[in-house]
XYZ file of C-alpha atoms in Angstrom:
480
model
C -69.620 -49.387 -32.371
C -68.927 -51.565 -35.353
C -66.989 -51.155 -38.534
C -68.901 -51.449 -41.766
C -67.391 -52.454 -45.061
C -69.690 -52.333 -48.035
C -72.688 -52.074 -45.705
C -71.713 -55.132 -43.668
C -71.225 -54.843 -39.928
C -67.975 -56.237 -38.597
C -68.254 -59.846 -37.442
C -64.732 -61.007 -36.662
C -63.016 -61.876 -33.418
C -59.501 -60.786 -32.532
C -57.038 -63.271 -34.020
C -53.873 -64.548 -32.301
C -54.856 -62.549 -29.216
C -54.503 -65.048 -26.376
C -52.094 -67.780 -25.410
C -52.199 -70.670 -22.966
C -51.943 -68.460 -19.857
C -54.855 -66.189 -20.808
C -57.148 -69.112 -21.550
C -56.169 -70.860 -18.322
C -57.051 -67.667 -16.440
C -60.475 -67.616 -18.108
C -61.177 -71.223 -17.294
C -59.876 -71.321 -13.734
C -61.656 -68.035 -12.966
C -64.893 -69.565 -14.304
C -64.459 -72.403 -11.821
C -64.232 -69.691 -9.095
C -61.775 -71.801 -7.057
C -62.061 -69.897 -3.789
C -65.849 -69.764 -3.895
C -66.088 -73.388 -5.025
C -63.836 -74.694 -2.249
C -65.378 -72.568 0.486
C -68.910 -73.228 -0.749
C -68.889 -76.838 -1.934
C -66.309 -78.741 0.095
C -67.961 -78.164 3.526
C -71.103 -79.871 2.183
C -68.975 -82.685 0.747
C -67.234 -83.076 4.133
C -70.521 -83.005 6.032
C -72.751 -85.178 3.851
C -70.225 -87.162 1.849
C -67.117 -89.166 2.617
C -65.733 -86.761 5.241
C -61.921 -86.801 5.283
C -61.896 -88.460 1.840
C -62.964 -85.259 0.054
C -59.406 -84.173 -0.964
C -58.799 -87.524 -2.649
C -62.182 -87.249 -4.359
C -61.074 -83.960 -5.951
C -58.040 -85.730 -7.393
C -60.183 -88.591 -8.671
C -62.574 -86.217 -10.449
C -59.558 -84.367 -11.837
C -58.414 -87.638 -13.418
C -61.917 -88.181 -14.856
C -61.875 -84.752 -16.492
C -58.337 -85.282 -17.760
C -59.575 -88.438 -19.499
C -62.567 -86.492 -20.847
C -60.185 -83.853 -22.196
C -58.235 -86.424 -24.232
C -61.069 -86.911 -26.710
C -62.276 -83.384 -27.153
C -58.778 -81.897 -27.474
C -58.071 -84.506 -30.171
C -61.218 -83.382 -31.989
C -60.100 -79.767 -31.569
C -57.440 -80.400 -34.226
C -60.220 -80.682 -36.793
C -63.119 -78.627 -35.365
C -62.829 -75.125 -33.963
C -65.467 -72.472 -33.339
C -66.499 -69.830 -30.809
C -69.558 -72.078 -30.446
C -67.466 -74.524 -28.432
C -69.213 -77.806 -27.703
C -72.069 -76.828 -30.026
C -69.723 -77.138 -33.006
C -68.263 -80.400 -31.678
C -71.649 -82.063 -31.348
C -72.912 -80.671 -34.659
C -69.905 -82.179 -36.434
C -70.036 -85.444 -34.500
C -73.723 -86.211 -34.010
C -75.392 -83.953 -36.548
C -76.654 -80.386 -36.723
C -79.946 -80.919 -34.840
C -78.077 -82.471 -31.895
C -75.593 -79.604 -32.037
C -78.293 -76.951 -31.810
C -79.975 -78.881 -28.998
C -76.646 -78.736 -27.173
C -76.330 -75.010 -27.872
C -79.724 -74.360 -26.263
C -78.857 -76.430 -23.183
C -75.396 -74.883 -22.869
C -76.699 -71.328 -23.093
C -79.361 -72.090 -20.476
C -76.714 -73.710 -18.283
C -74.229 -70.846 -18.480
C -76.965 -68.248 -17.950
C -78.073 -70.185 -14.861
C -74.504 -70.034 -13.559
C -74.472 -66.267 -14.022
C -77.802 -65.896 -12.216
C -76.495 -68.072 -9.387
C -73.281 -66.092 -9.057
C -74.875 -62.624 -9.142
C -77.289 -63.813 -6.464
C -74.393 -65.020 -4.320
C -72.516 -61.767 -4.994
C -75.501 -59.785 -3.775
C -75.853 -61.972 -0.701
C -72.183 -61.731 0.305
C -71.975 -58.052 -0.633
C -74.768 -57.139 1.753
C -73.539 -59.521 4.465
C -70.024 -58.087 4.409
C -71.315 -54.513 4.320
C -73.546 -55.072 7.364
C -70.835 -56.941 9.297
C -68.525 -53.963 8.709
C -71.087 -51.629 10.263
C -72.503 -50.361 6.974
C -76.131 -50.010 5.915
C -78.407 -52.844 4.838
C -78.704 -52.682 1.039
C -80.919 -54.989 -1.000
C -78.875 -57.726 -2.672
C -80.246 -56.811 -6.100
C -78.373 -53.497 -5.970
C -75.059 -55.322 -5.630
C -76.114 -57.705 -8.391
C -76.835 -54.831 -10.787
C -73.466 -53.216 -10.034
C -71.774 -56.530 -10.813
C -73.686 -56.924 -14.088
C -72.724 -53.412 -15.218
C -69.044 -53.834 -14.335
C -68.836 -57.191 -16.083
C -70.589 -55.900 -19.209
C -68.117 -53.002 -19.456
C -65.097 -55.271 -18.953
C -66.452 -57.831 -21.400
C -66.675 -55.206 -24.134
C -62.920 -54.631 -23.928
C -60.443 -56.751 -25.846
C -59.958 -60.353 -24.806
C -56.468 -59.674 -23.416
C -57.901 -57.167 -20.921
C -60.273 -59.754 -19.474
C -57.431 -62.268 -19.379
C -55.254 -59.932 -17.312
C -58.070 -59.109 -14.886
C -58.938 -62.765 -14.424
C -55.280 -63.672 -13.970
C -54.924 -61.264 -11.051
C -58.112 -62.537 -9.435
C -57.120 -66.177 -9.898
C -53.660 -65.700 -8.391
C -55.112 -63.901 -5.363
C -57.721 -66.615 -4.807
C -55.208 -69.423 -4.957
C -52.713 -67.531 -2.803
C -54.927 -67.144 0.276
C -55.747 -70.843 0.597
C -52.258 -71.791 -0.542
C -50.905 -69.820 2.399
C -53.315 -71.661 4.685
C -51.906 -74.974 3.479
C -48.316 -73.809 3.958
C -49.147 -72.573 7.468
C -50.667 -75.955 8.311
C -47.530 -77.729 7.085
C -45.127 -75.396 8.880
C -47.207 -75.645 12.026
C -46.914 -79.423 12.094
C -50.514 -80.014 11.043
C -53.514 -80.025 13.347
C -54.524 -82.065 16.395
C -53.708 -85.270 14.514
C -50.491 -84.000 12.959
C -49.760 -83.895 9.230
C -51.827 -86.719 7.778
C -52.165 -88.107 4.246
C -55.244 -90.081 5.268
C -57.560 -87.815 3.181
C -55.903 -89.134 0.011
C -56.093 -92.815 0.938
C -58.496 -95.252 -0.804
C -60.041 -96.128 2.549
C -61.106 -92.519 3.096
C -62.046 -91.717 -0.505
C -64.227 -94.788 -1.105
C -65.842 -94.780 2.310
C -69.540 -94.323 2.997
C -70.863 -91.174 1.333
C -68.455 -91.246 -1.633
C -71.306 -90.862 -4.117
C -72.702 -87.808 -2.358
C -69.260 -86.196 -2.119
C -68.804 -86.862 -5.824
C -71.860 -84.744 -6.586
C -70.469 -81.660 -4.852
C -66.949 -82.191 -6.165
C -68.004 -82.582 -9.812
C -70.090 -79.391 -9.552
C -66.926 -77.517 -8.522
C -65.301 -78.171 -11.916
C -67.901 -76.300 -13.981
C -66.272 -73.966 -16.484
C -63.052 -75.808 -17.361
C -64.574 -76.984 -20.650
C -64.725 -73.393 -21.944
C -61.172 -73.579 -23.340
C -62.473 -74.570 -26.766
C -64.657 -71.458 -27.017
C -61.593 -69.213 -27.290
C -60.008 -71.237 -30.110
C -60.708 -68.596 -32.772
C -58.832 -65.989 -30.731
C -55.942 -68.208 -29.652
C -52.431 -68.296 -31.022
C -51.792 -71.689 -32.638
C -55.187 -72.978 -31.394
C -54.611 -76.633 -32.229
C -51.842 -76.739 -29.629
C -52.893 -73.899 -27.324
C -56.368 -75.251 -26.532
C -55.078 -78.710 -25.590
C -52.348 -77.287 -23.361
C -54.714 -74.802 -21.722
C -57.259 -77.545 -21.051
C -54.803 -79.849 -19.309
C -53.268 -76.985 -17.364
C -56.719 -75.834 -16.247
C -57.840 -79.295 -15.158
C -54.557 -79.850 -13.325
C -54.569 -76.507 -11.527
C -58.211 -76.817 -10.476
C -57.875 -80.408 -9.255
C -54.620 -79.857 -7.366
C -55.804 -76.604 -5.830
C -59.076 -78.122 -4.629
C -57.302 -81.206 -3.311
C -54.647 -79.184 -1.473
C -57.009 -76.573 -0.009
C -59.503 -79.172 1.241
C -56.634 -81.275 2.619
C -55.309 -78.243 4.524
C -58.619 -77.556 6.233
C -59.133 -81.276 6.989
C -55.704 -81.494 8.630
C -56.254 -78.203 10.473
C -59.308 -79.607 12.258
C -58.137 -83.225 12.189
C -59.364 -85.889 9.704
C -61.466 -87.563 12.386
C -63.143 -84.249 13.290
C -63.649 -82.622 9.892
C -67.092 -84.137 9.261
C -68.497 -82.790 12.521
C -66.807 -79.416 12.102
C -68.209 -79.054 8.580
C -71.662 -80.067 9.808
C -71.635 -77.537 12.661
C -69.771 -74.658 10.976
C -70.221 -75.040 7.208
C -70.319 -71.325 6.405
C -67.236 -70.444 8.456
C -65.166 -73.629 8.103
C -62.405 -72.029 6.019
C -62.670 -68.518 7.425
C -62.081 -69.775 10.964
C -59.087 -71.835 9.823
C -57.563 -68.882 7.932
C -58.014 -66.570 10.911
C -56.484 -69.124 13.264
C -53.455 -69.804 11.051
C -52.889 -66.457 9.308
C -54.522 -63.879 11.570
C -57.633 -61.687 11.611
C -56.417 -59.499 8.741
C -56.163 -62.560 6.514
C -59.798 -63.306 7.340
C -60.787 -59.840 6.134
C -58.731 -60.345 2.963
C -60.420 -63.689 2.380
C -63.872 -62.084 2.552
C -62.757 -59.493 0.013
C -61.368 -62.215 -2.256
C -64.706 -64.024 -2.147
C -66.184 -60.927 -3.772
C -63.457 -60.705 -6.429
C -63.809 -64.456 -7.033
C -67.481 -64.009 -7.850
C -66.673 -61.044 -10.094
C -64.056 -63.099 -11.954
C -66.438 -66.026 -12.339
C -69.160 -63.790 -13.773
C -66.740 -62.067 -16.164
C -65.437 -65.397 -17.404
C -68.896 -66.799 -18.111
C -69.958 -63.462 -19.611
C -67.173 -63.813 -22.172
C -68.127 -67.426 -22.774
C -71.811 -66.676 -23.410
C -70.829 -63.742 -25.638
C -68.990 -66.115 -27.931
C -71.819 -68.637 -28.008
C -74.244 -65.878 -29.009
C -71.711 -64.516 -31.495
C -71.411 -67.943 -33.144
C -75.186 -68.387 -33.325
C -75.626 -64.890 -34.765
C -72.857 -65.390 -37.311
C -74.515 -68.569 -38.541
C -77.921 -66.917 -38.862
C -79.591 -68.855 -36.044
C -79.937 -65.758 -33.868
C -80.139 -62.151 -35.011
C -77.040 -61.106 -36.929
C -76.746 -58.107 -34.611
C -75.357 -60.279 -31.786
C -72.457 -61.250 -34.067
C -71.291 -57.648 -34.384
C -67.861 -56.983 -32.935
C -66.313 -53.796 -31.596
C -64.312 -51.753 -34.108
C -61.354 -51.378 -31.723
C -61.478 -54.344 -29.341
C -63.032 -56.862 -31.756
C -65.150 -58.149 -28.901
C -68.743 -59.394 -29.383
C -70.017 -56.402 -27.427
C -73.607 -56.529 -28.728
C -73.904 -60.097 -27.472
C -72.651 -58.784 -24.126
C -75.378 -56.151 -23.959
C -78.053 -58.677 -24.923
C -77.008 -61.261 -22.363
C -76.706 -58.612 -19.631
C -80.282 -57.511 -20.359
C -81.479 -61.115 -20.155
C -79.531 -61.643 -16.923
C -81.030 -58.461 -15.449
C -84.599 -59.522 -16.261
C -84.097 -63.086 -15.018
C -82.615 -61.863 -11.740
C -85.362 -59.269 -11.351
C -87.976 -62.028 -11.609
C -86.370 -63.742 -8.611
C -86.454 -60.435 -6.737
C -90.147 -59.936 -7.522
C -90.801 -63.490 -6.311
C -89.006 -62.548 -3.049
C -86.599 -65.465 -3.483
C -83.630 -65.787 -1.140
C -80.417 -64.935 -3.007
C -78.603 -67.813 -1.286
C -81.172 -70.545 -0.606
C -83.057 -70.205 -3.894
C -81.234 -68.088 -6.513
C -77.789 -69.560 -5.913
C -78.764 -73.058 -4.786
C -81.387 -73.749 -7.435
C -79.586 -72.187 -10.371
C -76.224 -73.800 -9.572
C -77.969 -77.187 -9.324
C -79.598 -76.611 -12.711
C -76.222 -75.638 -14.196
C -74.433 -78.667 -12.735
C -76.988 -81.008 -14.282
C -76.874 -79.212 -17.616
C -73.121 -79.211 -18.051
C -72.866 -82.914 -17.145
C -75.476 -83.726 -19.791
C -73.588 -81.733 -22.414
C -70.235 -83.296 -21.502
C -71.681 -86.799 -21.854
C -73.040 -85.928 -25.318
C -69.664 -84.421 -26.291
C -67.958 -87.700 -25.415
C -70.389 -89.479 -27.719
C -69.766 -86.900 -30.451
C -66.012 -87.530 -30.303
C -66.523 -91.275 -30.770
C -68.887 -90.726 -33.700
C -66.634 -88.120 -35.320
C -63.681 -90.515 -35.484
C -65.680 -93.689 -36.114
C -65.651 -93.682 -39.926
C -62.369 -91.776 -40.340
C -59.803 -91.826 -37.557
C -57.823 -89.026 -39.291
C -54.576 -90.437 -37.944
C -55.806 -90.302 -34.322
C -55.037 -93.268 -32.069
C -57.581 -95.584 -30.462
C -57.127 -94.062 -26.984
C -58.256 -90.491 -27.846
C -60.711 -91.565 -30.557
C -62.623 -94.235 -28.636
C -61.344 -95.500 -25.296
C -60.920 -92.178 -23.443
C -64.254 -90.654 -24.548
C -66.074 -93.931 -23.797
C -64.590 -94.095 -20.293
C -65.373 -90.439 -19.637
C -68.958 -90.889 -20.878
C -69.461 -93.769 -18.436
C -67.885 -91.860 -15.556
C -69.828 -88.669 -16.228
C -73.080 -90.628 -16.647
C -72.521 -92.205 -13.231
C -71.994 -88.709 -11.776
C -75.180 -87.448 -13.450
C -77.293 -90.334 -12.131
C -75.874 -89.811 -8.643
C -76.597 -86.080 -8.824
C -80.198 -86.631 -9.921
C -80.661 -89.119 -7.078
C -79.441 -86.490 -4.601
C -81.089 -83.334 -5.977
C -82.708 -82.399 -2.665
C -79.350 -82.590 -0.890
C -77.446 -80.675 -3.573
C -80.016 -77.881 -3.854
C -81.025 -77.781 -0.200
C -84.673 -78.102 -1.231
C -87.197 -80.872 -1.761
C -89.400 -78.642 -3.907
C -91.167 -80.129 -6.913
C -89.436 -77.426 -8.964
C -86.082 -79.011 -8.121
C -87.302 -82.455 -9.128
C -88.323 -80.961 -12.451
C -84.897 -79.533 -13.336
C -83.678 -82.569 -15.326
C -86.963 -82.584 -17.241
C -86.606 -78.857 -17.958
C -83.141 -79.436 -19.429
C -84.386 -82.263 -21.632
C -87.248 -80.056 -22.883
C -84.786 -77.249 -23.679
C -82.697 -79.708 -25.671
C -85.765 -80.974 -27.531
C -86.712 -77.379 -28.368
C -83.257 -76.839 -29.885
C -83.498 -80.077 -31.848
C -86.929 -79.207 -33.254
C -85.753 -75.692 -34.095
C -82.903 -77.191 -36.133
C -85.373 -79.384 -38.016
C -87.489 -76.309 -38.779
C -84.402 -74.451 -40.030
C -83.552 -77.410 -42.284
C -86.949 -77.119 -43.934
C -87.478 -73.352 -43.918
C -83.913 -72.022 -44.250
C -81.742 -74.744 -45.830
C -78.796 -72.417 -46.494
C -78.619 -71.504 -42.796
C -78.990 -75.164 -41.839
C -75.997 -76.157 -43.941
C -73.921 -73.601 -42.048
C -74.783 -74.910 -38.568
C -71.760 -75.958 -36.531
C -69.357 -74.658 -39.146
C -65.749 -75.032 -38.101
C -63.461 -72.004 -38.125
C -60.487 -74.001 -36.873
């Protein structure tokens, strides 16, 4: 439903609805910490720098903290539910902004496809292991889509509370593993800080580990998208961003350290190579008991639900912003008369997600080896590209008028982050087959596909400038 006033459908988000904690829940849930650690770190241990993975998480956390300096400084002057789209439009021009919007939407949709595929895979696996019937993974995926769409139509505070509960539970299970390892005196090699040492971090395979670690941070940048609904957004968004980066980095570093110490730093590479899918589950069962293993499996499911809900809310606001500005149909900018949520955008994106996932089903694609692996690789590439462009937008935005902002946030921090993220992107492209688990030509074409999507957005903006100048002038408008 929507409220109409003078024939106009309601197009306003809920003001002063969320604080730092709610936004942190959204962002950390989007990173799906339990799923990311259990899914990504075994590959980093096996193919990367082995025992140096925990230190690599901290290093990437520092990189993203530096990245956050520039864009949170820009947040004082630019704010929109369009997130990075508005930043780039105001920093590098409207065509570049719309190109970013196209790439970001494709990236976030790919994440959702990847996660619903993984949800279906784990849902069926857990059901069968518990003695239940074999059910096609698409059934679980559809149930997830429906539940997320319903939750996303509620007010923003509701989603924040749900995500908060999921996030706390996820962090708790692996936090308890780490505490058990400490209390138990460590593993076969005792309690060791070797995984944080420079010798371990920068050992052979560091670049490959970096690829998997960086991919685990996807979603933290979404803080800016909730600026229109935040209380005191100019302060809230910055605080939420730093809290989110800190929590994610420290959690990943501690959880991966715990499992490395449990098996022994000198043995973790071999253990991850031989038992990648059960590396953490076996450790949890050994330290916390069989019941904890069952709980961990259940939390993997809730982690995937939380991740999907978080990105659902994020995409809703991107579509809302594009609809409000006249780029997409104005219908997607309609908000609920009670919850003030962009519920039409939620229905539209759920329909798109359903069709995209169905195409994978019709192609008989594996939900794990193809749907999850390929789409998460695509998303990792896409978000790195966007983050690099955002860093450039920050520099350009402050170049002619520093607006009282110091040299560190206006130039040095975004320049350093752009260089660091570019190095990560190049490394990821060089290791696409390893990251995706496939040497298919389709995988090699993912970076090209992202560039073409960006070009399509850029050309569309140029067409709007010529055919609909009033709409063009409104692109990337700040509501901050």
